[in-house]
Coordinates of C-alpha atoms and ligand atoms in Angstrom, one line a residue:
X282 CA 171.0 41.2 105.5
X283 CA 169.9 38.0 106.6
X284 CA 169.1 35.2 104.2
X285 CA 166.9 33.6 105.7
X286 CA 164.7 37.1 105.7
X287 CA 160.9 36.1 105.2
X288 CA 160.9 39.4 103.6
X289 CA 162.3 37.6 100.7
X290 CA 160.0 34.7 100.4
X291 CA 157.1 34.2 97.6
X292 CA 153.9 32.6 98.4
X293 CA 152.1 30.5 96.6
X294 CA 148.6 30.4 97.2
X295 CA 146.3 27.4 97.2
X296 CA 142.7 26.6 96.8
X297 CA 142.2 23.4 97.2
X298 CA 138.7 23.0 96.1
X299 CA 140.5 23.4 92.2
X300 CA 143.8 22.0 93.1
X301 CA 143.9 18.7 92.2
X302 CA 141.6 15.6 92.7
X303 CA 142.8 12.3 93.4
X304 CA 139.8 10.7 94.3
X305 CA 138.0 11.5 91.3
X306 CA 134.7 13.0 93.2
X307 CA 135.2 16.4 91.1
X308 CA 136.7 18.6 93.7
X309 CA 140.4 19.1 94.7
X310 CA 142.3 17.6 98.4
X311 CA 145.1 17.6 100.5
X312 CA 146.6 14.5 98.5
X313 CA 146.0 16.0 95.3
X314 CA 148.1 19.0 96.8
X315 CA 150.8 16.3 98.2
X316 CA 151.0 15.0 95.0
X317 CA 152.2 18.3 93.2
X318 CA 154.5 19.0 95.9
X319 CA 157.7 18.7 93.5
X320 CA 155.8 20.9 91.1
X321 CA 155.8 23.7 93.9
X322 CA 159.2 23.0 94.8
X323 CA 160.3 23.1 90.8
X324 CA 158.8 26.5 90.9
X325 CA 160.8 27.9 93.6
X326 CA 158.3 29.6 96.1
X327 CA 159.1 29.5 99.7
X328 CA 155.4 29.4 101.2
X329 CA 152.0 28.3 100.2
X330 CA 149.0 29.4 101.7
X331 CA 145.9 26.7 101.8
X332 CA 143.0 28.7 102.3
X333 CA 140.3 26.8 104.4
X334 CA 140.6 23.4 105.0
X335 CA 138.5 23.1 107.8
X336 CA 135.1 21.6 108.7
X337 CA 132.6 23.3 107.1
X338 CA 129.1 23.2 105.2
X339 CA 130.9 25.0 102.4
X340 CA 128.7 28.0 101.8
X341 CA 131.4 30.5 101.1
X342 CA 133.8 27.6 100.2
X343 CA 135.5 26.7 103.6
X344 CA 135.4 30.7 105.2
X345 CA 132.3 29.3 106.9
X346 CA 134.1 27.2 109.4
X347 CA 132.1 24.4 111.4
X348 CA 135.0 23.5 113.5
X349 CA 138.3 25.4 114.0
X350 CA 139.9 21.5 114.9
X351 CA 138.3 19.4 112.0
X352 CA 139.6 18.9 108.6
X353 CA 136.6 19.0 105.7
X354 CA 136.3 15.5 104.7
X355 CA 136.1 16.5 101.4
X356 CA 139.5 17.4 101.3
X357 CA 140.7 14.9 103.2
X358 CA 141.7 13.8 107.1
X359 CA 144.3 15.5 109.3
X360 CA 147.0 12.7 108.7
X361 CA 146.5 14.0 105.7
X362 CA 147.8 17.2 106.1
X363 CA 150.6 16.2 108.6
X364 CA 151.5 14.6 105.7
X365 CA 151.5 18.0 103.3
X366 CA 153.4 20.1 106.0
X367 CA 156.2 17.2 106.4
X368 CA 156.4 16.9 102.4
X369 CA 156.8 20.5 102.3
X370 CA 159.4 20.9 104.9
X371 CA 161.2 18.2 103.2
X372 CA 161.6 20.2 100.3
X373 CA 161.8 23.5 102.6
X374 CA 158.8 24.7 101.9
X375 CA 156.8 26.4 104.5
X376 CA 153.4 25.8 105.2
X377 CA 150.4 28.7 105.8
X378 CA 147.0 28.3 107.0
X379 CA 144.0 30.6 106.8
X380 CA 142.6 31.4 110.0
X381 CA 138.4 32.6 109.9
X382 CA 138.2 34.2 113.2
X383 CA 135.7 37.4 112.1
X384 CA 133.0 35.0 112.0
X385 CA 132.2 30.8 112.2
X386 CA 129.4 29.2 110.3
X387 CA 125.9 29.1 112.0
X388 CA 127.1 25.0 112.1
X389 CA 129.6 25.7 114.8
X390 CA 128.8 24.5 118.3
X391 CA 128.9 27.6 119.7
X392 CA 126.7 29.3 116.9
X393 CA 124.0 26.4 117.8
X394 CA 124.1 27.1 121.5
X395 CA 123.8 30.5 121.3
X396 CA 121.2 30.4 118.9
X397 CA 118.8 28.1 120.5
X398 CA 119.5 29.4 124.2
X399 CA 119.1 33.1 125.0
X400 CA 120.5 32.1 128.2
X401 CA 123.5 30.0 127.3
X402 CA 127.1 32.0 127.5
X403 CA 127.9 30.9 124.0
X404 CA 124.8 33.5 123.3
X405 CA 127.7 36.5 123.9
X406 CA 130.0 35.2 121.5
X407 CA 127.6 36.6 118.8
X408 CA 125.6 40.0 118.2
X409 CA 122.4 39.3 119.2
X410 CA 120.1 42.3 119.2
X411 CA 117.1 43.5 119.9
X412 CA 115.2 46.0 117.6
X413 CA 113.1 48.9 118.6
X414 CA 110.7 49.2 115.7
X415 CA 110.2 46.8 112.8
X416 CA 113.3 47.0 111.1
X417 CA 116.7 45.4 111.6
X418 CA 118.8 47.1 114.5
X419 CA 120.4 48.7 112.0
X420 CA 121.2 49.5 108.3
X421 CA 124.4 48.3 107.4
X422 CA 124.4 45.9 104.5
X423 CA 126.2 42.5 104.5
X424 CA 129.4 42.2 101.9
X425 CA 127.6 39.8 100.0
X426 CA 124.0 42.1 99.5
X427 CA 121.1 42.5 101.6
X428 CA 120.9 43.6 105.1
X429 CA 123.6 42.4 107.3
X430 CA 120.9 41.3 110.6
X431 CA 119.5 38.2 110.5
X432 CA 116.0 38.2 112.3
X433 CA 115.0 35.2 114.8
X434 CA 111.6 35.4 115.4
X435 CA 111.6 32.6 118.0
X436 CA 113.5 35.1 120.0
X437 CA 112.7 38.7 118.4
X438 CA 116.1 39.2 117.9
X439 CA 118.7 39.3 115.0
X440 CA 122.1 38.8 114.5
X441 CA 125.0 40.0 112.7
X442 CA 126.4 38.7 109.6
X443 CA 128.7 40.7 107.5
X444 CA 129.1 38.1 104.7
X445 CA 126.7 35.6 104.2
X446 CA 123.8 34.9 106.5
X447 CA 125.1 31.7 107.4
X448 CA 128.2 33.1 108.4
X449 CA 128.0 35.3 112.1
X450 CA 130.2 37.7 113.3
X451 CA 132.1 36.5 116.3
X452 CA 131.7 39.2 119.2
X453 CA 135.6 39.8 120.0
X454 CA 134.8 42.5 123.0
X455 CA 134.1 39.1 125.1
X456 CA 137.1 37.8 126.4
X457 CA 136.3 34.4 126.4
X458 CA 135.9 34.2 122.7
X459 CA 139.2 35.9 121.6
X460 CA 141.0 33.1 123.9
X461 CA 139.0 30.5 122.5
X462 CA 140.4 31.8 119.2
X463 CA 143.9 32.4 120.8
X464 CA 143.4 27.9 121.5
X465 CA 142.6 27.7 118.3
X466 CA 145.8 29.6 116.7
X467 CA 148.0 27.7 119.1
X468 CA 146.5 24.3 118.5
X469 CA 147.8 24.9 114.5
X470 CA 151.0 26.6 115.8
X471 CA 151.9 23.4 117.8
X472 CA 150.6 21.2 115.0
X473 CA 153.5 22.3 113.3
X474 CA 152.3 24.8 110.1
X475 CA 154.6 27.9 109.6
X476 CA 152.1 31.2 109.6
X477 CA 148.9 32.4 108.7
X478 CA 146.5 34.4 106.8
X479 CA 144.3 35.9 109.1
X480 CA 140.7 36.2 107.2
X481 CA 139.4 40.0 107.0
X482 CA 141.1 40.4 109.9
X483 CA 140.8 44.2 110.3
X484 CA 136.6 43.7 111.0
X485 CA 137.0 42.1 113.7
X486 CA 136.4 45.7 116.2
X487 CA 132.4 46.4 115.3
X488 CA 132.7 49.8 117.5
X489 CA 128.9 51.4 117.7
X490 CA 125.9 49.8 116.2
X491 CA 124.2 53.3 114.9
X492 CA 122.8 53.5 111.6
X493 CA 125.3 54.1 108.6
X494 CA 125.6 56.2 105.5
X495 CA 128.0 53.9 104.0
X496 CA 126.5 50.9 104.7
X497 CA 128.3 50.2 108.4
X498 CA 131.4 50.4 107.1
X499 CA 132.8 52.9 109.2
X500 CA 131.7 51.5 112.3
X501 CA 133.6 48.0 112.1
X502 CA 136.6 49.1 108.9
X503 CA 139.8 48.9 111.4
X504 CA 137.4 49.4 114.4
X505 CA 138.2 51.0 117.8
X506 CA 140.2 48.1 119.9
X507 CA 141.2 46.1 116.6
X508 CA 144.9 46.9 117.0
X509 CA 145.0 45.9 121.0
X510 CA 143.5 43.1 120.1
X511 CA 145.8 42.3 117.1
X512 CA 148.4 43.0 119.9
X513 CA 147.2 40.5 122.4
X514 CA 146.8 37.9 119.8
X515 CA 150.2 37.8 119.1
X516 CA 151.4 38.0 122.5
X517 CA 149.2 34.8 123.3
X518 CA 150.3 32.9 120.2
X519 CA 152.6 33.2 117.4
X520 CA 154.5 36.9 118.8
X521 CA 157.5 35.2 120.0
X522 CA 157.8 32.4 117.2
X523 CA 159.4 31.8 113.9
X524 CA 156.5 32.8 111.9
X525 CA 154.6 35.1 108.8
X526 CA 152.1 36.0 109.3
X527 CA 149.4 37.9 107.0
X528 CA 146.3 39.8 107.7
X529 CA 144.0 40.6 105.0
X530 CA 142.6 44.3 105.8
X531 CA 138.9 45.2 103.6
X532 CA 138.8 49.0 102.8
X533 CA 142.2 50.0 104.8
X534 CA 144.1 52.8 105.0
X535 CA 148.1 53.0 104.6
X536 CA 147.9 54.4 108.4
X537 CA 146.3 51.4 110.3
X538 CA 148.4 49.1 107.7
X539 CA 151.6 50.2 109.0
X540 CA 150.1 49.7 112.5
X541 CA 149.3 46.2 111.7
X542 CA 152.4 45.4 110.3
X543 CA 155.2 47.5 111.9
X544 CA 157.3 44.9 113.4
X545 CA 157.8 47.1 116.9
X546 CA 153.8 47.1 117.1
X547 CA 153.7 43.3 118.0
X548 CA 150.4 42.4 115.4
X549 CA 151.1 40.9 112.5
X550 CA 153.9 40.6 109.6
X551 CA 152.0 42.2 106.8
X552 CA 149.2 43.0 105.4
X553 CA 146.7 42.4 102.1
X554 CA 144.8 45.7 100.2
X555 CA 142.7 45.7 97.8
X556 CA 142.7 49.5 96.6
X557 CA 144.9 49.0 93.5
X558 CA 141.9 46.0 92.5
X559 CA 138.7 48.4 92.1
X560 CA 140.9 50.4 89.0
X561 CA 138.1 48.6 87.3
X562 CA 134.9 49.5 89.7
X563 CA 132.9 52.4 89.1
X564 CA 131.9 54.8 91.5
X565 CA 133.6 52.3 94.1
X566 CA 130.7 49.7 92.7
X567 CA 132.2 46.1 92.1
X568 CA 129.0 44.9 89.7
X569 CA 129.9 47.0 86.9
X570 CA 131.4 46.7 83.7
X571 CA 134.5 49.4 83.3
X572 CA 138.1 49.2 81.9
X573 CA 140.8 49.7 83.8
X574 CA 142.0 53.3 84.8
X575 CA 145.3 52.7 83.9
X576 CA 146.6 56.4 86.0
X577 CA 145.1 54.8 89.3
X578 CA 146.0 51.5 89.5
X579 CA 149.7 53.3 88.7
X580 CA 148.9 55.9 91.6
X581 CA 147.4 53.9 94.2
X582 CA 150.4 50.8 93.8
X583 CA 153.0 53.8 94.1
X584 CA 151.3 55.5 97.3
X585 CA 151.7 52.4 98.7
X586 CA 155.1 51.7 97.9
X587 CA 156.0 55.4 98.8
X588 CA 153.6 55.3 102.3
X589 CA 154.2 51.8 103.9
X590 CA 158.1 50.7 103.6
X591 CA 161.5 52.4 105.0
X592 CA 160.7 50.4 108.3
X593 CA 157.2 51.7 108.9
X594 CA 155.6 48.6 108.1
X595 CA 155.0 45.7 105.2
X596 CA 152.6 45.3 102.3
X597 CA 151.5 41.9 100.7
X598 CA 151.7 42.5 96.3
X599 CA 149.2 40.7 93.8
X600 CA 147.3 40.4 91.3
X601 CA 144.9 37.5 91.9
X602 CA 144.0 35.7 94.6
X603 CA 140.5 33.1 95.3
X604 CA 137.9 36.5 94.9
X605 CA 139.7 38.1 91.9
X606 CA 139.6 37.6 88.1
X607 CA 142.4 36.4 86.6
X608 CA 144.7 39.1 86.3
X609 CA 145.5 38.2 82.6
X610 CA 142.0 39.1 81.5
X611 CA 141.7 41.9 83.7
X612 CA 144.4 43.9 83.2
X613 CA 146.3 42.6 80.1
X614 CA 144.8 40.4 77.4
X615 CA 143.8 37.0 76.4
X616 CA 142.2 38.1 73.1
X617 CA 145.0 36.2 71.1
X618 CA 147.6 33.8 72.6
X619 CA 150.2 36.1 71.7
X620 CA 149.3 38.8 73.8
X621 CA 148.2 36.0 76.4
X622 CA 151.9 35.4 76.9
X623 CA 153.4 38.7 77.0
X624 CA 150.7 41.2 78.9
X625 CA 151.0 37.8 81.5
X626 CA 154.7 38.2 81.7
X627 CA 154.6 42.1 81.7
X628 CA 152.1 42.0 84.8
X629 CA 154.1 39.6 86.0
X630 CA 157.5 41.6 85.9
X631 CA 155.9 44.7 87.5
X632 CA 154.6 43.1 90.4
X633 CA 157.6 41.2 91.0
X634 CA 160.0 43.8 90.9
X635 CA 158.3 45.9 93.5
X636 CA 158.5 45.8 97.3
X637 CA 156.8 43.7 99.6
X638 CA 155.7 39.9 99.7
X639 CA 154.5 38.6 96.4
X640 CA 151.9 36.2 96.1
X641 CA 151.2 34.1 93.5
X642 CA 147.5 32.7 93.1
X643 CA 147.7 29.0 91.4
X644 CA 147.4 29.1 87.9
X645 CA 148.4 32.9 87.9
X646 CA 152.0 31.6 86.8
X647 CA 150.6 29.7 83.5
X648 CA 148.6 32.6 82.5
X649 CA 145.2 30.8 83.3
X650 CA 142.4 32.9 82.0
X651 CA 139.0 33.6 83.3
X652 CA 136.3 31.3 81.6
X653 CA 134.1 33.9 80.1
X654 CA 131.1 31.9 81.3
X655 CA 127.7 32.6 79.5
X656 CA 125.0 30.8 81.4
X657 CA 124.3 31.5 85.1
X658 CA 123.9 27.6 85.7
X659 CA 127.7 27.7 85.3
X660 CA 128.2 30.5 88.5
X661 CA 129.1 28.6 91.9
X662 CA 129.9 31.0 94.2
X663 CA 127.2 32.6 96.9
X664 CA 128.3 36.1 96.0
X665 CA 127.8 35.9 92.6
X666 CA 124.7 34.0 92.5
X667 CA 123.6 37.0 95.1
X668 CA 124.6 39.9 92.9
X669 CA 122.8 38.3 90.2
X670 CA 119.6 38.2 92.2
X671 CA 120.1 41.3 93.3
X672 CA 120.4 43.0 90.2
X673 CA 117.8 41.3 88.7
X674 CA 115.7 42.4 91.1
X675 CA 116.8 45.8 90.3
X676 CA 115.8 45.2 86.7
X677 CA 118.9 44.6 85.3
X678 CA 118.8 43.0 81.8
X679 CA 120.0 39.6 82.0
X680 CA 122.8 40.0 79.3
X681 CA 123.9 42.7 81.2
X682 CA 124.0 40.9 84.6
X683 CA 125.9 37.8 82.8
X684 CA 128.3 40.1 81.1
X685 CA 129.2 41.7 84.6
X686 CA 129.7 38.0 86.6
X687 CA 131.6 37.8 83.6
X688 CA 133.7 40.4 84.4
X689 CA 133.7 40.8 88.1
X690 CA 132.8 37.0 89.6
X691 CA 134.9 35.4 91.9
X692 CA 134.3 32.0 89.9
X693 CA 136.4 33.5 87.3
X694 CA 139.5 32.5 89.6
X695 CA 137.8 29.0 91.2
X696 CA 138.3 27.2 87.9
X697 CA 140.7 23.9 88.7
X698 CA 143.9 24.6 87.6
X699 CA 144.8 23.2 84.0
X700 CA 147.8 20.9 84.6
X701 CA 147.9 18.6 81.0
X702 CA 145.3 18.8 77.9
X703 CA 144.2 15.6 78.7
X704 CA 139.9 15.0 79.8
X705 CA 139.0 17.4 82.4
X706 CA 142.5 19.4 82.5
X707 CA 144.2 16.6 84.2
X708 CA 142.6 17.9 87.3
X709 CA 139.7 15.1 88.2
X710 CA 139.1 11.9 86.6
X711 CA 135.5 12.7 87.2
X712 CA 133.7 15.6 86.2
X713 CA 134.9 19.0 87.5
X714 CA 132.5 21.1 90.4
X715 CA 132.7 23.9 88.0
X716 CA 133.0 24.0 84.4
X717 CA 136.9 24.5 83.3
X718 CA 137.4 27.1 80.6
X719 CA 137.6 25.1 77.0
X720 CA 141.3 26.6 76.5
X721 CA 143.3 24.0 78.6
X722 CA 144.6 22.1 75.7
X723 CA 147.3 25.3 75.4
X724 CA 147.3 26.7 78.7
X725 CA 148.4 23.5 81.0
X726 CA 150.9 23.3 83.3
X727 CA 152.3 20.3 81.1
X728 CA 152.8 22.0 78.1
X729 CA 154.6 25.5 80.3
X730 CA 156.8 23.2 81.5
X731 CA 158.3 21.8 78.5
X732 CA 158.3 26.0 77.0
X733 CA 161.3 27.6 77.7
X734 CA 159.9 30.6 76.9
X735 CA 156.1 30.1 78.6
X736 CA 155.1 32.2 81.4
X737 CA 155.8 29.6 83.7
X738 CA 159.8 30.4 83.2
X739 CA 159.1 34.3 83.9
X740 CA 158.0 33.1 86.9
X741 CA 160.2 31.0 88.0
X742 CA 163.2 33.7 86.8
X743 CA 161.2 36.6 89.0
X744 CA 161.3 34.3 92.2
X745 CA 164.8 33.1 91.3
X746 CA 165.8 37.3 90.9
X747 CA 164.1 38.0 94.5
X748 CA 166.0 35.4 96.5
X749 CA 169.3 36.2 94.4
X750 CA 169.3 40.0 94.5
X751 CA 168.4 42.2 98.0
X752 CA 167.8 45.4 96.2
X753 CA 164.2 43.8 95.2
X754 CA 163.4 43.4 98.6
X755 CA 165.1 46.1 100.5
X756 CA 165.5 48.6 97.5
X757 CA 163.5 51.9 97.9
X758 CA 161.4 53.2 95.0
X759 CA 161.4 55.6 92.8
X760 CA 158.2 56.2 90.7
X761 CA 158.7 57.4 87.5
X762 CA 156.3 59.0 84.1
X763 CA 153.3 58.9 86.5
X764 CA 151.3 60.5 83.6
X765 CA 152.2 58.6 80.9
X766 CA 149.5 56.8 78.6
X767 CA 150.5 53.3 79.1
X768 CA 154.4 53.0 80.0
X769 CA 154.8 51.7 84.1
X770 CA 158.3 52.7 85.1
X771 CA 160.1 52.8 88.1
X772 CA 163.5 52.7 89.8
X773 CA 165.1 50.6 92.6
X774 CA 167.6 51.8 94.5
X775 CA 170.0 50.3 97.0
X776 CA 173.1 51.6 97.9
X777 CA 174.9 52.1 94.5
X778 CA 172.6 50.1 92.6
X779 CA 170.1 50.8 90.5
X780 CA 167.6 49.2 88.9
X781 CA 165.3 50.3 86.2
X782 CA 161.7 48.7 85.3
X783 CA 159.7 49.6 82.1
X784 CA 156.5 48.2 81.2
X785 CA 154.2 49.1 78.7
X786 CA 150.4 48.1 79.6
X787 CA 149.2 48.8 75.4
X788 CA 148.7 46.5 72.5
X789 CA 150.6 48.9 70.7
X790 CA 154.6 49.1 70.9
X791 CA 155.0 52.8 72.1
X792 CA 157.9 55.3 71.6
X793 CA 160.0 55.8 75.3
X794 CA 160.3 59.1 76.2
X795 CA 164.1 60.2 74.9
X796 CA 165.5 61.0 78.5
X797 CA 165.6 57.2 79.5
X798 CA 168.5 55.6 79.4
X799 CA 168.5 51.8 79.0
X800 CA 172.6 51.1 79.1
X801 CA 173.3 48.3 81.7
X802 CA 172.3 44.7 82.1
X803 CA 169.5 43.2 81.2
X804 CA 167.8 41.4 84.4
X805 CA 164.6 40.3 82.7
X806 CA 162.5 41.0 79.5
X807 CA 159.5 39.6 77.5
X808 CA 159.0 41.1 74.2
X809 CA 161.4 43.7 72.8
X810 CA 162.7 47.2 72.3
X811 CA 162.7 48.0 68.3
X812 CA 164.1 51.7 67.1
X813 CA 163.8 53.1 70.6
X814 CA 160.0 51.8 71.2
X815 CA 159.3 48.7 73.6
X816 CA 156.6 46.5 72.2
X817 CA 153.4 45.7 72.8
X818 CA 152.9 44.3 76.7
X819 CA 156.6 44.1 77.0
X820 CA 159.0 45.0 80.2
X821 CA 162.4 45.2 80.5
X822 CA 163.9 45.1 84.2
X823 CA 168.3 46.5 83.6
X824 CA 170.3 47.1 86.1
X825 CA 172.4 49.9 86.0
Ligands
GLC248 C1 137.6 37.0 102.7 C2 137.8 35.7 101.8 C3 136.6 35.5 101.0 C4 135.4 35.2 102.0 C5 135.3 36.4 103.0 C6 134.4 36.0 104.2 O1 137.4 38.1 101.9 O2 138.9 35.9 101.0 O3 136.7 34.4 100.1 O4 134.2 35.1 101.3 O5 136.5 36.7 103.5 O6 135.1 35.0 105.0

């Protein structure tokens, strides 16, 4: 099997926003990414992923894109990122950018036209729409609360925004707009980057626009044409290039995901889900407080592993990303720095050792934590300031709200990333855009490098393991206690090898059931295995 597989790369994702600053204004830039390209190279990934660097008022953070060929001064200029791809590829590191294309913000030219022409052809490239009666042409709710129709009275129409009102959904049935978007792709592919995200990607068919009883989602969720058009966008632009490619899908199915991503399909690489992330919703509700369900996100990861690979198509695994709490206070546990270290490297190991493209969301790999915020004047991000109107508004008691941002907000993961304990992280020699948790003086990328034992090794080791040994990526899997309380184990197997993972998500060591047998090597392992019990938040990867 080939080497050079990109089945066998690593991303590392990027937000640049909390990267590093190097002009001292309080928010991250390209050079500030330049700068810590050695770091990225000293931790062995093969990719990073910026996500939006683009022109942009910034509402949602750079998805709200102003203009597909402009870099965000903020960050920076575009010599400044020719610069970033050629210090990458110097130290072979590929380049990936994020590509908006469900929506632009309602700053983009052809936004403007549209909206203050009814006549003007840009006005197609939206959904504009009429209403019969009082109410918004229909009731499907925007991602970020509220109705999803924005009503213009100067024409008596609305249109459609699925996230935030300032962000419009792009009307893909008009085929001058997907080949503007096709441009747009190609302009980046010639500029010399190596693949893409492509931003909730599987929205981009809106099928009928009928009233909904779950909130429209069924009308635009991997929509009616969205795989020919997935098709026709890679025959017009990257299809027959060296490139990954990665489409993030909202509220998929294993079935369309193995359309998007089997290679004989002609759409994309892979794909991002986000089913084995709501094991802490309730009722399918993100703005609740709930624990993890510890037998779902163990059956959900293993459908997937079971329904998408043996050539059918190719999943994206992670635990974190830019909208996600850290997955160290999610899922494991920061209560004490002890179980900090090892439920981060136990998370870490059963990611890593399963199949499919591993991405790494910065910070994830020193065990950064979320802040545990208190005050509302410390949320940044337009979803979260929404929720919290919105559930005051429903009465919500304001402890309550604060203690479900807490949990749930996507500022959790926005904090700049801790690189020494000096002022401000190391991050900004000004004063951060958001506040940075108080626990950097431990957790810093300074202090993980000098620790043979920090997190920061288990994650260099696990990348090291993937590009050393085929059977993580190629290897089929084999589920195994599905039932138990808190052990995660599965097998790997290619050809004669075998490769057994055990993890055990408690605080508590806890017995392994008799029948496992633990003779061979040892490939990997935080904590340790005392009188037949493995301790608490440890795993232990041997191959047999
Ligand atoms: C994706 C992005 C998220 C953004 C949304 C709208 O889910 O990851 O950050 O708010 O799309 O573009």
């Amino acid at each position: 099997m080939a080497q050079n597989d990109w089945r066998k790369s690593v991303v590392y994702q990027i937000y640049p926003k909390s990267f590093n600053d190097t002009t001292g204004n309080g928010e991250g830039d390209l050079q500030g990414i330049i700068e810590k390209m050695d770091y990225l190279q000293y931790l062995g990934v093969d990719y990073i992923w910026l996500t939006p660097v683009y022109e942009s008022p910034m509402n949602d953070n750079g998805y709200d894109i102003s203009d597909y060929y402009k870099i965000n001064e903020a960050f920076g200029t575009i010599e400044d990122l020719e610069t970033l791809v050629f210090e990458a590829h110097k130290r072979e590191l590929k380049v990936m950018l994020d590509i908006v294309i469900n929506h632009t913000s309602t700053e983009h030219e052809w936004f403007k036209e549209a909206y203050k022409n009814k006549n003007s052809p840009y006005r197609d490239y939206y959904f504009f729409r009429r209403s019969a009666n009082e109410c918004p042409p229909t009731n499907w709710e925007s991602k970020f609360g509220g109705n999803a129709w924005k009503y213009d009275a100067s024409t008596d129409e609305y249109y459609l925004h699925l996230f935030d009102v300032t962000q419009a959904d792009l009307n893909w049935d008009n085929p001058e707009v997907r080949h503007a978007l096709y441009d747009v792709i190609n302009y980046w592919i010639d500029f010399g980057v190596d693949g893409f995200r492509f931003d909730v990607i599987n929205l981009i068919s809106k099928g009928e626009f009928k009233d909904s009883e779950k909130i429209g989602k069924e009308f635009y969720t991997d929509g009616p044409r969205v795989h020919e058009y997935l098709h026709e966008m890679n025959r017009h632009t990257f299809g027959d290039k060296d490139m990954m490619t990665v489409g993030e899908m909202s509220s998929t199915t294993i079935g369309d995901c193995i359309k998007y991503s089997n290679e004989h399909r002609q759409e994309l690489s892979s794909v991002f889900n986000f089913h084995h992330l709501k094991v802490d919703y309730i009722n399918g509700e993100k703005w609740t407080n709930a624990k993890l369900d510890f037998h779902k996100l163990k059956q959900i990861l293993m459908e997937w592993q079971l329904g998408i690979y043996n050539g059918k198509g190719w999943n994206a695994i992670f635990w974190c990303n830019h909208d996600q709490p850290r997955v160290v206070s999610r899922f494991g546990d920061d209560s004490t720095e002890e179980s900090r270290q090892q439920s981060a490297k136990m998370l870490a190991t059963v990611l890593h050792m399963l199949q499919g493209t591993p991405y790494i969301y910065q910070g994830e790999e020193i065990g950064m934590t979320d802040p545990h915020f208190t005050d509302i004047n410390q949320y940044r991000d337009v979803e979260s300031l929404n929720a919290y109107h919105n559930m005051k508004n429903a009465g919500y008691d304001e402890q309550e709200i604060l203690k479900i941002l807490s949990q749930k907000s996507r500022d959790n993961a926005r904090t700049p990333v801790q690189w020494t304990s000096g002022t401000q992280a190391g991050f900004t020699s000004g004063e951060s855009w958001i506040d940075i948790p108080n626990n950097f003086d431990k957790i810093n990328v300074e202090a993980a490098m000098q620790d043979e034992q920090s997190i920061l090794q288990t994650y260099r080791r696990l990348i090291q393991l993937r590009h050393e040994y085929d059977i993580i990526t190629y290897g089929s899997v084999e589920p195994l206690y599905m039932n138990h309380e808190a052990l995660f184990v599965y097998k790997r197997h290619l050809d004669d090898e075998t490769w057994l993972i055990i993890a055990n998500f408690s605080n508590e060591p806890v017995d392994l059931p008799a029948d496992i047998i633990l003779t061979g090597e040892v490939v990997i392992q935080n904590g340790h295995i005392e009188n037949g019990a493995i301790g608490a938040y440890s795993a232990i990867v041997v191959a047999q």
